[in-house]
Short mmCIF file of C-alpha atoms in Angstrom, two decimals:
data_model
loop_
_atom_site.label_atom_id
_atom_site.label_comp_id
_atom_site.label_asym_id
_atom_site.label_seq_id
_atom_site.Cartn_x
_atom_site.Cartn_y
_atom_site.Cartn_z
CA MET A 1 -50.24 57.53 22.06
CA ASN A 2 -53.24 55.74 20.55
CA ILE A 3 -53.35 52.24 22.07
CA LYS A 4 -55.83 51.08 19.42
CA ALA A 5 -53.33 52.13 16.73
CA LEU A 6 -50.59 50.17 18.45
CA ARG A 7 -52.82 47.09 18.53
CA ALA A 8 -53.65 47.56 14.84
CA PHE A 9 -49.95 47.79 13.99
CA ARG A 10 -49.06 44.71 16.01
CA ALA A 11 -51.89 42.63 14.60
CA THR A 12 -51.07 43.60 11.02
CA LEU A 13 -47.39 42.77 11.37
CA SER A 14 -47.82 39.54 13.33
CA GLU A 15 -50.65 38.22 11.13
CA GLY A 16 -49.16 39.41 7.86
CA SER A 17 -52.09 41.30 6.37
CA LEU A 18 -54.80 43.90 6.95
CA VAL A 19 -57.43 41.22 6.35
CA ALA A 20 -56.18 39.06 9.23
CA ALA A 21 -55.75 42.08 11.52
CA SER A 22 -59.29 43.18 10.68
CA ASP A 23 -60.67 39.78 11.68
CA ILE A 24 -58.78 39.76 14.98
CA LEU A 25 -59.64 43.32 16.02
CA HIS A 26 -63.16 43.31 14.59
CA LEU A 27 -62.49 46.50 12.63
CA SER A 28 -62.76 47.22 8.93
CA GLN A 29 -59.63 47.13 6.79
CA PRO A 30 -59.84 50.90 6.04
CA ALA A 31 -60.08 51.55 9.79
CA ILE A 32 -56.97 49.45 10.42
CA SER A 33 -55.13 51.26 7.64
CA ARG A 34 -56.10 54.69 9.03
CA LEU A 35 -54.92 53.73 12.51
CA ILE A 36 -51.53 52.61 11.19
CA SER A 37 -51.13 55.75 9.08
CA GLY A 38 -51.94 57.88 12.11
CA LEU A 39 -49.38 55.98 14.17
CA GLU A 40 -46.72 56.51 11.50
CA ALA A 41 -47.49 60.22 11.44
CA GLU A 42 -47.26 60.46 15.21
CA LEU A 43 -44.00 58.50 15.39
CA ARG A 44 -42.57 60.03 12.20
CA LEU A 45 -41.58 56.52 11.16
CA THR A 46 -42.49 54.48 8.10
CA LEU A 47 -43.61 51.21 9.61
CA PHE A 48 -44.70 49.44 6.40
CA ASP A 49 -43.54 49.45 2.79
CA ARG A 50 -46.64 49.91 0.64
CA SER A 51 -44.95 49.68 -2.76
CA GLY A 52 -46.14 46.11 -3.40
CA ARG A 53 -49.51 44.40 -3.20
CA ASN A 54 -48.96 43.52 0.47
CA LEU A 55 -47.80 45.54 3.44
CA THR A 56 -44.18 44.67 4.22
CA PRO A 57 -42.65 45.86 7.51
CA THR A 58 -39.69 48.19 7.16
CA PRO A 59 -36.55 47.76 9.33
CA GLU A 60 -37.88 50.62 11.47
CA GLY A 61 -41.22 48.85 11.73
CA LEU A 62 -39.61 45.62 12.89
CA ALA A 63 -37.51 47.48 15.47
CA PHE A 64 -40.56 49.32 16.77
CA TYR A 65 -42.56 46.10 16.88
CA LYS A 66 -39.91 44.46 19.04
CA GLU A 67 -40.07 47.25 21.61
CA ALA A 68 -43.79 48.07 21.48
CA GLY A 69 -44.80 44.44 21.78
CA ARG A 70 -43.72 44.28 25.42
CA ILE A 71 -45.72 47.41 26.24
CA LEU A 72 -48.85 45.90 24.74
CA ASP A 73 -48.23 42.58 26.46
CA ASN A 74 -48.09 44.43 29.77
CA LEU A 75 -51.35 46.22 28.97
CA ASP A 76 -52.96 42.85 28.23
CA GLU A 77 -51.94 41.78 31.73
CA ILE A 78 -54.05 44.48 33.42
CA PRO A 79 -57.19 42.30 33.85
CA ARG A 80 -55.11 39.53 35.42
CA ILE A 81 -53.40 42.00 37.76
CA ALA A 82 -56.74 43.42 38.86
CA ALA A 83 -58.09 39.92 39.54
CA GLU A 84 -55.04 39.05 41.65
CA ILE A 85 -55.38 42.26 43.66
CA LYS A 86 -59.00 41.35 44.39
CA ALA A 87 -57.87 37.89 45.47
CA GLY A 88 -55.23 39.35 47.79
CA ARG A 89 -52.23 38.23 45.69
CA THR A 90 -50.44 41.43 44.80
CA GLU A 91 -46.72 40.58 44.93
CA THR A 92 -44.98 39.52 41.74
CA LEU A 93 -41.23 38.97 41.50
CA ARG A 94 -39.91 39.84 38.05
CA ILE A 95 -36.78 37.90 37.06
CA VAL A 96 -34.73 37.98 33.87
CA THR A 97 -32.11 35.33 33.17
CA MET A 98 -29.56 34.98 30.42
CA PRO A 99 -29.86 31.87 28.25
CA ARG A 100 -26.55 30.31 29.27
CA ILE A 101 -27.73 29.50 32.79
CA ALA A 102 -31.53 29.52 32.38
CA GLN A 103 -32.03 25.78 32.87
CA SER A 104 -29.09 24.83 35.05
CA LEU A 105 -29.23 27.66 37.60
CA SER A 106 -32.25 29.96 37.23
CA ALA A 107 -34.95 27.31 36.79
CA PRO A 108 -33.95 25.28 39.91
CA ALA A 109 -33.82 28.47 42.00
CA VAL A 110 -37.27 29.59 40.80
CA ALA A 111 -38.70 26.11 41.46
CA ARG A 112 -37.37 26.14 45.03
CA PHE A 113 -38.69 29.64 45.64
CA LEU A 114 -42.17 28.74 44.36
CA LYS A 115 -42.30 25.70 46.61
CA ASN A 116 -41.48 27.76 49.70
CA ASN A 117 -43.47 30.88 48.75
CA PRO A 118 -46.82 29.82 47.28
CA ASP A 119 -48.36 33.29 47.64
CA THR A 120 -45.87 35.09 45.42
CA ASN A 121 -46.17 35.22 41.64
CA ILE A 122 -43.11 34.85 39.42
CA ASN A 123 -42.48 36.46 36.05
CA LEU A 124 -39.42 34.71 34.55
CA ASP A 125 -38.03 35.96 31.25
CA VAL A 126 -35.01 34.88 29.18
CA ARG A 127 -33.03 37.54 27.34
CA ALA A 128 -29.62 37.96 25.77
CA ARG A 129 -26.98 39.57 27.95
CA ARG A 130 -27.13 43.01 26.33
CA GLU A 131 -30.94 43.06 26.26
CA ALA A 132 -31.21 41.92 29.88
CA GLY A 133 -29.00 44.78 31.00
CA LYS A 134 -31.13 47.32 29.17
CA TRP A 135 -34.41 46.03 30.64
CA LEU A 136 -32.95 45.86 34.15
CA ALA A 137 -31.70 49.42 33.92
CA GLY A 138 -35.20 50.41 32.84
CA ARG A 139 -36.59 48.69 35.97
CA GLU A 140 -38.62 46.18 33.98
CA TYR A 141 -37.30 43.44 36.31
CA ASP A 142 -36.42 43.15 40.00
CA ILE A 143 -33.40 40.91 39.49
CA GLY A 144 -31.30 39.40 36.73
CA ILE A 145 -29.06 36.33 36.62
CA GLY A 146 -26.27 36.00 34.10
CA ALA A 147 -22.66 36.32 33.05
CA LEU A 148 -20.46 39.04 34.51
CA PRO A 149 -19.07 41.61 34.08
CA VAL A 150 -21.92 43.91 33.08
CA ASP A 151 -20.84 47.51 32.78
CA HIS A 152 -23.91 49.73 33.07
CA PRO A 153 -24.40 52.77 35.35
CA GLY A 154 -27.96 51.69 36.16
CA ILE A 155 -27.07 48.15 37.29
CA VAL A 156 -25.43 46.79 40.44
CA THR A 157 -23.91 43.31 40.31
CA LYS A 158 -23.04 40.62 42.85
CA PRO A 159 -20.90 37.56 41.88
CA LEU A 160 -22.39 34.13 42.59
CA LEU A 161 -20.02 31.52 41.20
CA ARG A 162 -17.07 30.97 38.92
CA VAL A 163 -17.07 28.22 36.32
CA ARG A 164 -13.91 26.91 34.66
CA ALA A 165 -13.92 27.02 30.87
CA GLN A 166 -13.81 23.60 29.25
CA ALA A 167 -13.39 22.15 25.80
CA VAL A 168 -16.67 20.52 24.82
CA LEU A 169 -15.99 17.42 22.69
CA PRO A 170 -18.16 14.74 21.11
CA LEU A 171 -18.33 11.56 23.16
CA GLY A 172 -15.45 9.25 22.23
CA HIS A 173 -13.36 12.01 20.66
CA PRO A 174 -9.60 11.13 20.57
CA LEU A 175 -8.85 14.05 22.92
CA SER A 176 -11.57 13.17 25.44
CA SER A 177 -9.19 11.11 27.63
CA ARG A 178 -6.87 14.07 28.26
CA LYS A 179 -6.91 15.80 31.66
CA GLU A 180 -6.46 19.25 30.13
CA LEU A 181 -6.37 20.73 26.64
CA THR A 182 -4.52 23.70 25.15
CA ALA A 183 -5.39 25.88 22.18
CA ASP A 184 -2.75 24.03 20.16
CA ASP A 185 -4.52 20.74 20.90
CA LEU A 186 -7.71 22.08 19.35
CA VAL A 187 -6.31 24.11 16.46
CA ASP A 188 -6.90 21.37 13.86
CA GLU A 189 -10.52 20.84 14.95
CA THR A 190 -13.58 22.58 13.54
CA VAL A 191 -14.26 25.13 16.28
CA ILE A 192 -17.87 26.17 16.84
CA ARG A 193 -18.00 29.68 18.25
CA LEU A 194 -20.59 32.34 18.93
CA MET A 195 -21.15 35.39 16.78
CA HIS A 196 -19.31 38.66 17.31
CA GLY A 197 -20.37 40.81 20.25
CA LEU A 198 -21.17 37.93 22.61
CA LEU A 199 -19.13 37.42 25.78
CA LEU A 200 -18.40 33.73 25.22
CA ARG A 201 -17.15 34.52 21.70
CA ASP A 202 -14.69 37.06 23.11
CA GLN A 203 -13.49 34.52 25.67
CA LEU A 204 -13.01 31.82 23.04
CA ASP A 205 -11.14 34.15 20.67
CA ASP A 206 -8.86 35.30 23.47
CA PHE A 207 -8.09 31.67 24.36
CA PHE A 208 -6.76 31.00 20.87
CA HIS A 209 -5.19 34.42 20.26
CA SER A 210 -3.25 34.30 23.52
CA ALA A 211 -1.65 31.05 22.33
CA GLY A 212 -0.97 32.44 18.85
CA ALA A 213 -3.25 29.78 17.38
CA THR A 214 -5.88 30.01 14.64
CA PRO A 215 -8.49 27.25 14.27
CA ARG A 216 -8.40 25.40 10.94
CA GLN A 217 -12.14 25.80 10.41
CA THR A 218 -14.87 27.61 12.31
CA CYS A 219 -18.65 27.63 12.46
CA GLU A 220 -20.49 30.61 13.97
CA VAL A 221 -23.79 30.22 15.82
CA ALA A 222 -26.08 32.53 17.79
CA ALA A 223 -26.24 30.68 21.13
CA SER A 224 -23.91 28.60 23.29
CA GLN A 225 -26.53 25.88 23.70
CA LEU A 226 -26.67 25.53 19.93
CA ALA A 227 -22.87 25.25 19.83
CA CYS A 228 -23.00 22.36 22.29
CA SER A 229 -25.78 20.71 20.30
CA LEU A 230 -23.61 20.83 17.18
CA VAL A 231 -20.78 19.25 19.14
CA ALA A 232 -23.15 16.47 20.20
CA GLU A 233 -23.84 15.92 16.49
CA ARG A 234 -20.07 15.61 15.93
CA ALA A 235 -19.86 18.81 13.87
CA GLY A 236 -16.85 20.10 15.80
CA VAL A 237 -15.74 21.26 19.25
CA THR A 238 -16.37 24.39 21.28
CA ILE A 239 -15.30 26.18 24.47
CA ALA A 240 -17.99 26.57 27.09
CA ASP A 241 -18.68 25.44 30.66
CA GLU A 242 -20.60 22.65 32.30
CA LEU A 243 -23.63 24.83 33.07
CA VAL A 244 -24.13 25.43 29.35
CA ALA A 245 -23.33 21.85 28.35
CA ALA A 246 -25.83 20.50 30.88
CA GLN A 247 -28.64 22.22 28.95
CA THR A 248 -27.96 20.21 25.78
CA GLN A 249 -27.40 16.54 24.95
CA SER A 250 -24.83 16.13 27.74
CA SER A 251 -24.81 12.32 27.39
CA LYS A 252 -23.20 12.82 23.97
CA LEU A 253 -20.54 15.23 25.24
CA THR A 254 -17.21 15.07 27.03
CA LEU A 255 -15.86 18.11 28.89
CA VAL A 256 -12.12 18.61 29.35
CA PRO A 257 -10.78 21.71 31.20
CA VAL A 258 -8.63 24.03 29.11
CA THR A 259 -5.22 25.32 30.13
CA PRO A 260 -4.08 27.96 30.92
CA GLU A 261 -7.11 28.08 33.19
CA ARG A 262 -9.96 30.34 32.14
CA TRP A 263 -12.86 31.08 34.48
CA MET A 264 -16.29 32.52 33.75
CA THR A 265 -18.18 34.43 36.42
CA PHE A 266 -21.95 34.39 36.86
CA GLY A 267 -23.85 36.59 39.23
CA ILE A 268 -26.89 38.64 40.18
CA LEU A 269 -27.83 41.92 38.53
CA TYR A 270 -30.01 44.52 40.24
CA PRO A 271 -31.50 47.75 38.92
CA LEU A 272 -30.09 50.69 40.84
CA SER A 273 -32.60 51.20 43.66
CA ASP A 274 -32.76 52.00 47.36
CA THR A 275 -35.34 49.34 48.16
CA LYS A 276 -35.93 45.69 47.29
CA PRO A 277 -39.18 43.72 47.46
CA ASP A 278 -39.38 41.30 50.40
CA ALA A 279 -39.75 38.41 47.97
CA LEU A 280 -36.43 39.33 46.39
CA HIS A 281 -34.50 38.48 49.55
CA LEU A 282 -36.23 35.10 49.74
CA PHE A 283 -35.42 34.38 46.10
CA GLU A 284 -31.78 35.32 46.70
CA ASN A 285 -31.65 32.71 49.49
CA ALA A 286 -32.98 30.04 47.12
CA LEU A 287 -30.44 31.09 44.51
CA PHE A 288 -27.54 30.91 46.97
CA GLU A 289 -28.64 27.42 48.04
CA ILE A 290 -28.72 26.15 44.45
CA VAL A 291 -25.30 27.68 43.72
CA ALA A 292 -23.79 26.08 46.84
CA GLU A 293 -25.18 22.69 45.83
CA LEU A 294 -23.78 23.01 42.32
CA ALA A 295 -20.35 23.96 43.66
CA GLN A 296 -20.30 20.90 45.93
CA GLN A 297 -20.97 18.61 42.97
CA SER A 298 -18.18 19.77 40.68
CA PRO A 299 -14.47 20.68 41.00
CA THR A 300 -14.81 23.13 38.09
CA LEU A 301 -17.35 25.32 39.95
CA GLU A 302 -16.36 27.73 42.71
CA LEU A 303 -18.43 29.98 44.96
CA ALA A 304 -17.84 33.68 44.37
CA PHE A 305 -19.75 35.11 47.35
#
């Protein structure tokens, strides 16, 4: 695989033209074009549509860009890695977290670890649940943190905590004084839910379907944090948990547990391996401490280990 061709492809797509890619890579436009054509021939993919005046990435080109970008980013890290080896700092802990608990759980654990382990580097990434599983199975990370279950033959999981599902309401909503809420209580509200294929969407749909209820109006969004933000703007209500709600405008929200009780489990994900880096055990300890502290602060959080 021609690395220079990969760089030419990435620069052309990200900058939007051969001219811009030429300036960045200090190559002529014909040279950039030849590199991309050679890459297409090698991959047997059409990366750009050349029917118009400008190069337009094809769906295959965009998909390849998404995957190849990480490879090139890692190559760009080689000088830094070499410098750290020379300086005697060779251990890096690679962590991937799912967005739902990135700020409320993962960030505090990483901060505590860094404070206690100043000689270890951290690489913290945020990825959607399905993507995180794929990268973990490919051993791109040492550990993942996110919602369970995750069914993948290349991943081992360990539960950390359970969080009770709650109705997330705008502050001052007529239902905000209730101790618990049912699906029937929420059926006349505009319900903000996630898009198909996401775990929290499945949980929300099951909550209503199990009660034989259908929301009057729905709004679909791509992330649970965005759903809570819309609730804060009084656009509707949603079903989530306090870890998600804490990452948005929580001062504008009221959380009321739903009944029948629904619980969401979060845990650790490991790539299938016989060995673990020493730093991983230390990070696990920091993670367990943060989880225990969160559980002590709230009756809707329970330890799962």
